[in-house]
Coordinates of C-alpha atoms in Angstrom, one line a residue:
M1 CA 163.1 -70.4 94.3
S2 CA 158.5 -70.9 93.7
A3 CA 156.3 -68.0 93.4
I4 CA 154.3 -68.9 96.5
N5 CA 150.3 -68.4 95.9
D6 CA 151.7 -65.0 93.1
F7 CA 151.2 -66.2 90.4
V8 CA 148.6 -65.2 86.6
I9 CA 147.6 -68.6 84.7
T10 CA 145.6 -68.3 81.1
V11 CA 144.0 -71.0 79.7
A12 CA 143.1 -70.3 76.1
T13 CA 140.4 -72.3 74.3
A14 CA 137.4 -72.9 72.1
N15 CA 133.8 -71.5 73.2
G16 CA 132.0 -75.0 73.6
S17 CA 134.2 -77.2 74.5
G18 CA 133.7 -77.3 78.8
S19 CA 136.6 -75.4 79.4
Q20 CA 133.8 -73.7 81.6
S21 CA 133.7 -76.8 84.0
S22 CA 137.9 -77.2 84.1
N23 CA 137.6 -74.0 84.6
N24 CA 135.6 -73.6 87.6
I25 CA 137.1 -76.3 89.1
L26 CA 140.8 -75.2 88.9
V27 CA 139.9 -71.8 90.3
R28 CA 137.7 -73.1 93.4
T29 CA 140.1 -75.1 94.4
L30 CA 142.5 -72.4 95.0
F31 CA 140.2 -70.5 97.2
R32 CA 139.0 -73.8 99.0
M33 CA 143.0 -73.6 100.0
G34 CA 142.2 -70.4 100.9
I35 CA 144.6 -68.9 98.8
P36 CA 143.0 -64.9 97.5
V37 CA 142.2 -65.8 93.4
G38 CA 139.4 -64.5 91.2
G39 CA 138.5 -66.0 87.6
K40 CA 138.1 -63.6 84.4
N41 CA 136.4 -65.2 81.2
L42 CA 137.0 -63.5 78.0
F43 CA 134.8 -65.4 75.8
P44 CA 133.5 -64.6 72.1
S45 CA 129.6 -63.5 72.1
N46 CA 128.6 -65.0 68.8
I47 CA 128.9 -68.7 67.5
Q48 CA 130.2 -72.2 69.3
G49 CA 134.0 -72.3 68.1
L50 CA 135.8 -69.5 68.9
P51 CA 138.3 -68.8 70.8
T52 CA 137.8 -68.4 74.2
W53 CA 140.6 -67.5 77.1
F54 CA 140.2 -67.8 80.8
S55 CA 141.8 -66.0 83.3
I56 CA 143.2 -66.8 86.9
R57 CA 144.8 -64.8 89.5
A58 CA 145.9 -66.1 92.7
N59 CA 147.8 -63.3 95.0
E60 CA 149.2 -63.2 98.8
Q61 CA 148.5 -59.8 99.4
G62 CA 144.4 -60.5 97.7
F63 CA 145.9 -58.0 94.5
T64 CA 142.5 -60.2 92.7
S65 CA 142.2 -57.5 89.5
R66 CA 143.2 -58.3 85.9
K67 CA 147.1 -58.3 84.7
E68 CA 147.8 -57.6 81.3
L69 CA 150.7 -60.3 80.9
A70 CA 150.6 -63.8 82.5
D71 CA 152.7 -66.9 84.5
I72 CA 151.6 -69.6 82.9
V73 CA 149.6 -69.8 80.1
V74 CA 147.5 -73.1 78.8
A75 CA 147.2 -73.0 75.0
L76 CA 145.2 -75.5 73.7
N77 CA 143.8 -73.9 70.8
P78 CA 145.5 -73.9 67.3
V79 CA 143.9 -71.0 66.1
T80 CA 145.7 -68.9 68.8
A81 CA 148.7 -70.6 70.5
A82 CA 150.6 -67.7 68.0
D83 CA 149.4 -65.7 69.6
D84 CA 149.0 -67.3 72.9
Q85 CA 152.6 -67.3 73.5
R86 CA 152.5 -63.7 73.3
L87 CA 150.0 -63.8 76.6
L88 CA 153.2 -64.7 79.0
K89 CA 155.7 -62.2 80.4
S90 CA 159.0 -62.7 80.3
G91 CA 160.6 -65.8 82.4
G92 CA 156.6 -67.4 81.6
V93 CA 155.8 -70.9 80.9
L94 CA 154.2 -71.4 78.0
F95 CA 152.0 -75.9 77.8
L96 CA 150.7 -75.7 74.3
A97 CA 149.6 -78.9 72.8
D98 CA 151.7 -81.1 70.6
D99 CA 149.1 -81.4 67.8
V100 CA 149.2 -77.2 67.8
R101 CA 151.6 -75.9 64.8
L102 CA 152.5 -72.1 65.4
E103 CA 151.8 -70.4 61.8
D104 CA 154.9 -68.6 61.9
G105 CA 157.0 -71.8 63.6
V106 CA 158.1 -69.3 66.0
I107 CA 158.7 -69.5 69.9
R108 CA 159.2 -66.6 71.9
K109 CA 163.2 -67.6 73.3
D110 CA 162.4 -65.8 76.6
I111 CA 160.0 -68.1 77.6
S112 CA 159.8 -72.1 78.8
T113 CA 157.9 -73.9 76.4
V114 CA 156.5 -77.5 76.7
R115 CA 154.6 -79.7 74.5
V116 CA 152.4 -81.2 75.9
P117 CA 150.2 -84.3 74.2
F118 CA 146.7 -83.5 75.7
K119 CA 144.2 -85.9 73.1
K120 CA 147.1 -88.3 74.2
I121 CA 147.2 -88.6 77.6
V122 CA 143.5 -88.6 78.0
G123 CA 143.0 -91.2 75.1
P124 CA 143.0 -94.3 78.4
V125 CA 140.5 -92.1 79.6
T126 CA 137.4 -93.1 77.8
D127 CA 136.1 -94.8 74.8
S128 CA 133.9 -91.5 73.4
P129 CA 135.4 -89.7 71.1
K130 CA 133.0 -86.9 72.6
L131 CA 133.9 -87.4 76.4
K132 CA 136.8 -86.9 75.1
K133 CA 136.7 -83.3 73.5
L134 CA 135.3 -82.2 76.9
L135 CA 137.7 -84.3 79.7
V136 CA 141.0 -83.3 78.1
N137 CA 140.5 -79.6 79.9
M138 CA 140.9 -81.9 83.1
T139 CA 144.0 -83.5 81.7
Y140 CA 145.0 -79.3 81.6
V141 CA 143.4 -79.5 85.8
G142 CA 145.8 -82.6 86.5
L143 CA 148.8 -80.9 85.2
L144 CA 149.0 -77.7 86.6
A145 CA 147.2 -79.3 90.2
E146 CA 150.9 -81.8 90.1
L147 CA 152.7 -78.9 89.4
L148 CA 151.7 -76.1 91.2
S149 CA 150.9 -78.8 94.5
I150 CA 148.0 -78.9 94.9
P151 CA 146.6 -80.9 97.0
Q152 CA 144.4 -84.2 95.8
D153 CA 141.4 -83.6 98.4
T154 CA 140.8 -80.3 98.2
L155 CA 141.0 -80.9 94.3
E156 CA 138.6 -84.2 94.3
A157 CA 136.0 -82.5 97.1
V158 CA 136.2 -79.3 94.2
V159 CA 134.6 -81.7 91.2
S160 CA 131.7 -83.2 93.4
H161 CA 130.3 -80.6 94.7
Q162 CA 130.8 -79.1 90.9
F163 CA 129.4 -82.5 89.9
G164 CA 126.4 -82.7 92.1
D165 CA 124.9 -86.4 92.2
K166 CA 126.6 -87.1 89.2
K167 CA 129.1 -90.0 90.3
N168 CA 129.5 -91.0 86.4
V169 CA 130.3 -87.8 85.6
I170 CA 132.3 -86.8 89.2
D171 CA 134.8 -90.0 88.0
S172 CA 135.1 -89.5 84.6
N173 CA 136.4 -86.0 85.5
L174 CA 139.0 -87.1 88.3
K175 CA 140.0 -89.8 85.8
A176 CA 141.4 -87.5 83.2
I177 CA 142.8 -85.0 86.3
E178 CA 144.8 -88.0 87.7
A179 CA 145.6 -88.6 84.0
G180 CA 146.9 -85.2 83.6
R181 CA 149.0 -86.1 87.4
S182 CA 150.6 -89.5 86.0
Y183 CA 151.8 -87.3 82.8
V184 CA 153.7 -85.2 85.6
R185 CA 154.9 -87.4 87.4
E186 CA 156.2 -89.7 84.4
N187 CA 157.8 -86.9 81.8
L188 CA 158.1 -83.7 83.8
T189 CA 160.4 -84.4 86.6
D190 CA 163.8 -82.3 85.6
F191 CA 161.0 -79.6 84.6
E192 CA 161.6 -76.1 86.5
F193 CA 158.4 -74.7 87.5
G194 CA 158.8 -71.6 89.4
Y195 CA 155.3 -71.6 90.6
K196 CA 153.7 -73.3 94.4
A197 CA 150.5 -73.2 95.7
E198 CA 149.9 -73.1 99.3
T199 CA 147.6 -74.1 101.7
R200 CA 146.5 -70.9 104.3
A201 CA 144.2 -73.0 106.3
G202 CA 141.4 -71.2 107.3
Q203 CA 142.3 -68.4 105.4
N204 CA 138.8 -68.0 102.9
E205 CA 136.8 -69.9 106.1
N206 CA 134.0 -67.5 105.9
R207 CA 134.2 -66.0 102.4
I208 CA 132.3 -67.4 99.5
L209 CA 133.3 -67.1 95.5
I210 CA 130.0 -66.3 93.5
D211 CA 129.6 -63.6 90.6
G212 CA 128.0 -60.4 90.4
N213 CA 124.8 -61.3 88.4
T214 CA 124.4 -63.9 91.0
A215 CA 125.1 -62.2 94.1
S216 CA 122.4 -59.4 92.9
A217 CA 119.2 -61.8 92.5
A218 CA 120.4 -63.0 96.0
G219 CA 119.6 -59.4 97.3
L220 CA 116.6 -58.6 95.3
V221 CA 115.5 -62.2 96.6
F222 CA 115.6 -61.0 100.1
G223 CA 115.7 -57.7 99.7
G224 CA 111.9 -58.5 98.5
C225 CA 111.3 -58.0 94.7
T226 CA 107.9 -59.8 94.1
F227 CA 107.7 -58.8 90.4
V228 CA 110.1 -58.9 87.4
A229 CA 109.7 -58.7 83.5
W230 CA 112.7 -58.8 81.6
Y231 CA 114.0 -59.5 78.2
P232 CA 117.4 -61.7 77.6
I233 CA 120.3 -59.7 77.1
T234 CA 124.0 -60.2 77.7
P235 CA 125.5 -59.9 80.0
S236 CA 122.6 -59.6 82.5
S237 CA 120.0 -62.7 81.5
S238 CA 121.7 -64.2 84.9
V239 CA 120.5 -61.9 87.2
V240 CA 117.2 -62.9 86.5
E241 CA 117.6 -66.7 85.7
S242 CA 119.5 -66.5 88.9
F243 CA 116.4 -64.3 90.4
I244 CA 114.2 -67.4 89.4
E245 CA 116.1 -70.3 91.0
L246 CA 116.4 -68.1 94.3
A247 CA 113.1 -67.4 94.1
E248 CA 111.8 -70.2 93.6
Q249 CA 113.4 -72.4 96.4
Y250 CA 113.0 -69.1 98.9
R251 CA 109.5 -67.6 98.0
V252 CA 107.1 -70.8 97.8
E253 CA 105.2 -71.5 100.7
A254 CA 104.5 -75.4 102.1
D255 CA 100.8 -74.3 99.4
G256 CA 102.9 -74.2 96.4
K257 CA 101.8 -70.2 96.3
R258 CA 104.4 -68.0 95.1
N259 CA 105.3 -65.0 96.5
F260 CA 106.9 -64.0 92.7
A261 CA 106.1 -63.4 89.4
V262 CA 108.5 -63.0 86.9
V263 CA 107.4 -62.7 82.7
Q264 CA 110.0 -62.9 80.0
A265 CA 108.3 -59.5 77.7
E266 CA 108.5 -59.1 74.1
D267 CA 111.0 -56.2 74.1
E268 CA 112.2 -53.6 76.3
L269 CA 109.9 -51.4 75.6
A270 CA 107.3 -54.6 76.8
S271 CA 109.4 -54.7 80.4
I272 CA 110.2 -51.6 81.4
A273 CA 106.6 -50.4 80.9
M274 CA 105.2 -54.2 82.7
V275 CA 107.5 -52.7 86.0
A276 CA 106.2 -49.0 86.0
G277 CA 102.6 -50.8 86.6
A278 CA 103.9 -53.1 89.1
G279 CA 105.9 -50.6 91.2
W280 CA 102.4 -48.1 90.7
A281 CA 100.4 -51.3 91.3
G282 CA 102.8 -51.7 95.0
A283 CA 104.8 -54.3 93.9
R284 CA 108.7 -53.7 94.3
A285 CA 109.3 -54.1 90.7
L286 CA 112.7 -54.5 88.3
T287 CA 114.2 -55.1 84.9
A288 CA 117.3 -56.1 84.1
T289 CA 119.3 -55.1 81.0
S290 CA 121.9 -54.3 79.0
G291 CA 123.0 -50.8 77.3
P292 CA 120.7 -51.6 74.4
G293 CA 117.9 -52.7 76.2
L294 CA 118.5 -50.0 78.0
S295 CA 118.1 -47.1 75.4
L296 CA 115.0 -48.9 74.0
M297 CA 113.9 -48.4 78.3
A298 CA 114.2 -43.9 77.6
E299 CA 110.7 -43.2 77.5
T300 CA 109.2 -45.4 80.2
A301 CA 112.1 -44.1 81.9
G302 CA 110.9 -40.8 81.5
L303 CA 108.0 -41.7 82.3
A304 CA 108.6 -42.9 85.5
Y305 CA 110.2 -40.5 86.6
F306 CA 108.1 -37.2 85.6
A307 CA 105.3 -39.5 87.3
E308 CA 106.5 -40.7 90.2
V309 CA 106.7 -44.0 89.7
P310 CA 108.7 -46.8 91.6
A311 CA 110.6 -48.4 89.7
V312 CA 114.3 -50.3 88.7
I313 CA 116.6 -51.2 86.1
W314 CA 119.2 -53.7 86.9
D315 CA 122.0 -53.1 84.0
V316 CA 124.9 -54.9 83.6
Q317 CA 127.5 -52.6 81.4
R318 CA 128.7 -53.9 77.8
V319 CA 130.7 -52.1 75.7
G320 CA 128.8 -49.8 73.1
P321 CA 127.5 -47.9 71.5
S322 CA 125.2 -49.9 68.8
T323 CA 125.7 -54.2 69.5
G324 CA 128.9 -53.1 70.5
L325 CA 130.6 -56.1 72.0
P326 CA 128.2 -57.8 73.7
T327 CA 131.0 -60.1 75.6
R328 CA 133.3 -57.0 77.0
T329 CA 133.0 -55.1 79.4
M330 CA 132.7 -51.2 79.9
Q331 CA 131.2 -48.6 82.1
G332 CA 130.1 -46.4 79.2
D333 CA 126.7 -46.2 80.6
L334 CA 126.4 -43.3 83.5
A335 CA 126.0 -40.5 81.3
S336 CA 122.9 -42.6 79.5
A337 CA 121.4 -43.8 82.3
Y338 CA 121.7 -40.3 84.5
Y339 CA 119.8 -38.5 81.9
L340 CA 117.7 -41.4 80.8
S341 CA 115.1 -40.0 78.5
H342 CA 114.6 -36.5 76.8
G343 CA 113.7 -33.4 79.2
D344 CA 114.9 -32.3 82.1
T345 CA 115.5 -35.6 83.5
K346 CA 117.8 -37.2 86.0
H347 CA 117.8 -40.7 87.9
V348 CA 119.3 -42.3 91.3
V349 CA 121.7 -44.3 89.8
L350 CA 124.1 -47.2 91.9
L351 CA 127.1 -48.1 91.7
P352 CA 128.1 -51.2 93.3
G353 CA 131.7 -51.6 92.8
N354 CA 131.9 -55.1 93.9
V355 CA 129.4 -59.0 94.3
A356 CA 129.3 -57.8 98.7
E357 CA 127.5 -54.2 96.7
C358 CA 125.7 -56.4 94.3
F359 CA 123.7 -58.7 96.9
E360 CA 123.1 -55.3 99.6
F361 CA 121.7 -53.2 97.0
G362 CA 119.5 -55.2 96.4
Q363 CA 117.1 -54.0 98.5
V364 CA 118.9 -50.3 98.2
A365 CA 117.3 -49.4 95.3
L366 CA 114.0 -51.4 95.7
D367 CA 113.9 -49.0 99.1
L368 CA 115.3 -46.2 97.1
A369 CA 112.4 -46.7 94.4
E370 CA 110.1 -46.4 97.0
R371 CA 111.6 -43.7 99.3
L372 CA 111.7 -41.6 96.7
Q373 CA 108.5 -42.9 94.3
T374 CA 111.6 -42.6 91.3
L375 CA 113.0 -44.6 88.7
V376 CA 116.4 -46.1 90.3
I377 CA 119.1 -48.0 87.7
V378 CA 121.7 -50.0 89.2
L379 CA 125.1 -49.8 86.8
S380 CA 126.7 -53.1 87.2
D381 CA 128.8 -54.4 84.4
L382 CA 130.3 -57.7 82.9
D383 CA 133.9 -58.2 84.8
I384 CA 131.6 -57.7 88.0
G385 CA 128.7 -59.3 86.7
M386 CA 129.5 -62.1 85.4
N387 CA 133.1 -63.1 86.6
L388 CA 134.3 -64.7 89.9
H389 CA 135.1 -62.7 92.9
G390 CA 135.8 -64.0 96.7
T391 CA 134.5 -62.3 99.6
E392 CA 132.5 -62.2 103.1
R393 CA 129.9 -64.3 103.2
F394 CA 126.9 -62.2 102.7
Q395 CA 124.5 -61.5 105.5
Y396 CA 120.4 -61.7 105.5
P397 CA 119.5 -58.4 105.7
T398 CA 118.2 -57.1 109.1
K399 CA 117.0 -53.6 108.4
P400 CA 113.7 -53.0 107.4
M401 CA 112.0 -52.3 104.4
D402 CA 111.3 -49.1 103.4
R403 CA 108.0 -48.9 101.8
G404 CA 108.2 -44.8 102.1
K405 CA 105.5 -42.3 101.9
V406 CA 102.1 -44.5 101.7
L407 CA 99.2 -43.4 102.8
D408 CA 97.1 -46.3 103.8
E409 CA 92.9 -45.7 105.3
A410 CA 93.9 -44.9 108.9
A411 CA 96.6 -42.0 107.4
L412 CA 93.9 -40.7 104.8
S413 CA 91.6 -40.4 107.7
E414 CA 93.5 -38.2 109.9
V415 CA 94.3 -35.6 106.8
K416 CA 92.5 -33.2 105.8
E417 CA 93.2 -33.1 102.1
F418 CA 95.2 -35.4 99.9
K419 CA 96.9 -34.1 96.9
R420 CA 98.8 -36.9 95.3
Y421 CA 101.7 -34.3 94.2
K422 CA 101.8 -31.7 96.6
D423 CA 105.2 -31.4 99.0
V424 CA 104.4 -31.6 102.1
D425 CA 107.6 -31.9 104.1
G426 CA 110.0 -30.0 101.9
D427 CA 111.8 -32.6 100.7
G428 CA 110.7 -32.1 97.4
I429 CA 108.8 -35.9 97.9
P430 CA 105.0 -36.2 97.8
Y431 CA 102.9 -38.7 99.3
R432 CA 101.0 -41.9 97.9
T433 CA 98.0 -44.2 98.3
L434 CA 98.6 -47.8 96.8
T435 CA 95.8 -49.9 94.7
G436 CA 93.5 -51.6 96.9
N437 CA 92.8 -48.6 99.6
Q438 CA 88.7 -48.0 100.2
H439 CA 89.1 -45.1 101.8
P440 CA 87.3 -41.9 99.5
K441 CA 90.0 -39.4 99.4
S442 CA 92.2 -42.6 97.6
G443 CA 92.3 -41.9 94.3
Y444 CA 94.0 -39.9 92.0
F445 CA 95.1 -39.8 88.5
T446 CA 98.8 -40.3 87.8
R447 CA 100.5 -38.1 85.0
G448 CA 102.2 -38.0 82.1
T449 CA 101.5 -34.9 81.1
G450 CA 101.4 -31.9 82.6
H451 CA 100.0 -32.1 85.4
N452 CA 99.2 -29.8 89.4
E453 CA 99.5 -30.7 92.5
A454 CA 96.1 -32.8 92.1
G455 CA 97.1 -35.0 89.6
H456 CA 95.0 -32.6 87.5
Y457 CA 95.5 -31.8 84.0
S458 CA 97.6 -28.7 83.6
E459 CA 98.8 -27.0 81.3
K460 CA 99.6 -23.5 82.9
P461 CA 103.9 -22.7 83.0
Q462 CA 103.5 -22.1 86.8
D463 CA 102.4 -25.1 87.0
F464 CA 105.0 -26.9 85.5
A465 CA 108.0 -25.0 86.4
A466 CA 107.2 -25.7 89.9
K467 CA 107.0 -29.3 89.1
L468 CA 110.1 -29.3 87.5
D469 CA 111.4 -27.5 90.7
R470 CA 109.7 -29.4 93.5
L471 CA 111.7 -32.7 91.1
N472 CA 114.5 -31.1 91.2
K473 CA 114.6 -31.1 95.6
K474 CA 113.1 -34.2 95.1
H475 CA 116.8 -34.6 93.7
E476 CA 118.8 -32.7 96.1
T477 CA 116.9 -35.2 99.1
A478 CA 118.4 -38.2 97.2
A479 CA 122.1 -37.3 97.5
T480 CA 122.0 -37.4 101.2
L481 CA 119.6 -40.3 100.9
V482 CA 122.0 -43.1 98.0
P483 CA 124.2 -44.7 99.4
Q484 CA 127.4 -42.5 100.7
P485 CA 130.9 -42.7 99.0
V486 CA 133.2 -44.9 100.7
V487 CA 136.6 -43.0 101.1
D488 CA 140.3 -43.3 102.4
Y489 CA 141.6 -40.6 102.6
Q490 CA 144.9 -39.0 105.0
P491 CA 145.4 -35.7 105.8
G492 CA 147.5 -33.8 104.3
I493 CA 148.2 -36.0 100.7
K494 CA 146.5 -33.7 98.1
V495 CA 146.6 -36.1 94.9
G496 CA 143.2 -38.1 94.8
L497 CA 142.1 -40.9 93.0
L498 CA 138.1 -41.0 91.9
I499 CA 136.6 -44.8 91.0
Y500 CA 133.6 -46.2 90.9
G501 CA 131.5 -49.3 90.1
S502 CA 134.3 -52.4 88.8
T503 CA 137.4 -50.2 88.5
S504 CA 137.6 -50.6 92.9
E505 CA 138.9 -53.9 92.4
A506 CA 142.5 -52.3 90.6
A507 CA 142.5 -49.8 93.1
C508 CA 143.9 -51.1 96.0
E509 CA 146.6 -52.2 93.4
L510 CA 147.2 -49.5 91.9
R511 CA 147.6 -47.1 94.7
Y512 CA 149.7 -49.9 96.1
M513 CA 152.1 -49.3 92.7
L514 CA 152.0 -45.6 92.9
Q515 CA 153.1 -45.6 96.6
S516 CA 156.7 -47.7 95.1
K517 CA 157.2 -45.1 92.7
G518 CA 157.1 -42.5 95.5
V519 CA 153.3 -41.2 94.9
V520 CA 150.4 -41.3 97.6
A521 CA 147.0 -40.9 97.1
N522 CA 144.2 -40.5 98.7
C523 CA 140.6 -42.9 97.2
M524 CA 137.5 -41.8 97.5
R525 CA 134.8 -44.9 95.5
L526 CA 130.9 -43.2 94.6
R527 CA 128.4 -45.5 95.0
A528 CA 125.8 -43.2 93.8
L529 CA 124.7 -40.6 91.8
P530 CA 123.7 -37.3 92.9
L531 CA 126.7 -36.1 94.0
G532 CA 126.6 -35.2 97.8
A533 CA 128.1 -32.9 99.6
E534 CA 131.4 -35.3 100.3
V535 CA 132.2 -35.5 96.9
E536 CA 132.7 -31.8 97.0
S537 CA 134.9 -32.0 99.9
Y538 CA 137.3 -34.8 98.4
L539 CA 137.7 -32.7 95.5
D540 CA 138.0 -29.2 97.6
N541 CA 141.1 -31.2 99.5
H542 CA 143.3 -32.4 96.7
D543 CA 145.3 -30.8 94.4
R544 CA 144.6 -33.3 92.0
V545 CA 142.2 -36.1 90.9
F546 CA 142.8 -38.4 88.3
V547 CA 138.4 -39.4 87.7
I548 CA 139.3 -43.4 86.4
E549 CA 136.4 -44.5 84.7
Q550 CA 135.9 -47.3 81.8
N551 CA 134.4 -45.3 79.7
R552 CA 136.4 -43.0 75.7
D553 CA 134.5 -39.8 76.7
G554 CA 135.3 -39.4 81.0
Q555 CA 131.2 -39.3 81.3
L556 CA 132.2 -39.2 84.7
M557 CA 134.1 -36.0 85.2
S558 CA 130.9 -34.4 82.5
I559 CA 128.9 -34.7 85.5
L560 CA 131.5 -33.5 88.2
R561 CA 131.9 -30.8 85.4
A562 CA 128.1 -29.9 85.3
E563 CA 127.7 -29.7 88.7
M564 CA 130.9 -29.1 90.4
P565 CA 132.6 -26.5 87.7
Q566 CA 134.8 -25.3 90.5
Y567 CA 136.7 -28.6 90.3
W568 CA 137.6 -28.8 86.6
S569 CA 140.5 -27.6 86.5
K570 CA 142.4 -30.0 88.9
C571 CA 140.6 -33.3 87.8
I572 CA 142.6 -35.4 85.2
S573 CA 140.8 -38.2 83.6
I574 CA 142.4 -41.2 83.1
L575 CA 140.7 -43.8 81.1
R576 CA 140.8 -47.7 79.7
Y577 CA 138.3 -48.2 76.6
D578 CA 139.0 -51.3 75.2
G579 CA 136.7 -53.9 76.3
M580 CA 139.1 -55.5 78.9
P581 CA 138.8 -55.6 82.6
M582 CA 140.9 -53.0 84.3
D583 CA 144.3 -53.9 84.8
P584 CA 146.9 -51.4 87.3
Q585 CA 149.8 -51.9 85.9
N586 CA 148.3 -49.6 82.8
L587 CA 146.0 -47.3 85.3
C588 CA 149.8 -46.2 86.5
N589 CA 151.4 -46.1 84.0
Q590 CA 148.8 -43.1 82.6
I591 CA 148.5 -41.8 86.3
M592 CA 153.0 -41.3 86.1
S593 CA 153.1 -40.0 82.7
E594 CA 151.0 -36.7 84.0
E595 CA 154.0 -36.1 86.9
C596 CA 152.5 -36.8 89.9
P597 CA 154.0 -34.7 93.1
R598 CA 155.9 -37.5 94.9
A599 CA 155.9 -37.9 99.1

């Protein structure tokens, strides 16, 4: 009996071999069939030719997080073939290129191994050696399509969409796919393949398959971002590249006037300084980076915080410290982002947990930066940012942009005096004016040095202490304005999960696994720092809370310990920090080893 719409496929190839197109075509075809599916790319960070793996997970229940072991492995890379068979679960299927020789010559006895002459299959498709090298990947698509019973018309529609108006490219790829299908019909008719893909009509009709960086760029375009300064760095570069592409499409008027500006700076220090300058002048401004770039931005981050200048950093996290693993994922920047800069500094940090929130937080981050007059840091990561995830179609934002407490000329005429850094409303947030305001009261000095309410230079202890106290008051206000946690709570359940970011993909399946073992757990997903009263209430209502993070040092746990020490004893760290996306089975094993109370 076949497993229907429930399988994991891992394809092992070499970087630069053209496998990305074939991988995307397969995962997008499954998605178009209405099957819940996700795709994760594991690629090298340095040179072409090194090993790369692409994992596709289809699951009828919608569980698309990473699994340690695959049901099906296609091994096209002779360098990694010996290890690739270890990626299979017992009983899985290995499709091994017939010209690949395993170093030790040993093939596992508990799996089914099928030798496939991929290069021979692609031979008749083209006479071009270069094209054969690329199209050999499409033969595996055809092979799996035939074995999984994927409809040819759906596959052809995806290929046409992938390559647009390039008819010759479409034709050659379809020929390679058909060659793979023909090989199965002619040679594998007796092979018992235990997996099948069935169309679920309308299931994904209102959904899209998208990566988080593209979603982020769309959110920023429609959220009103007018200025971007950046220095390219993996894995955040495609945020700005996609922003440029979308802004060229949607933010250029009929006369050619562009309502945005993008500057590639000489380094990260310059990019954040440009963003601070643009934010001071009234632009909705952003830079995108990753951990190493974030470190370089520390000084200007402190300036934005202390001088109260709106700015946004979009940090797509990767593995650190140092250069680390540039093409692997982690949640290692939480603490550094929250406290970025020297002195007493605390920033607003947004924690998107899926691609929909990457889109949503485009406007939210810019709104908060202007409402709070401060730096806002968004922490995405490589898993969300560069991998494919299914989501509901994005809706055009209908909420007006929040420019915050800006005094125009008419408003200034109504006030007795304007002091740039005075807390008028008791929320810690002062009023500001923008460049171009002609009213004589509008001018002020923006200072990163000590200053009083009027913006005058001051080294008086009382002025400096009052300034820090007001900034802390603003931080408390921020806790009421940032996106609130998503909570799935049932009264009487005493075990809780506390998660954030990309961990959310694994959390649903984790709870399902725990329940099958008799452990029922509530779940809270943080969407921002600072922590608010809802987090305190959640911790108060559970006897044991598992804090799940993708870093070594339990950075959220450290923040909890500092800000809510009364709950420290009931919190338990569950950590994963090997650079791989979270696997729910690993998390389940860790939690069960803590002897959870059963339902």
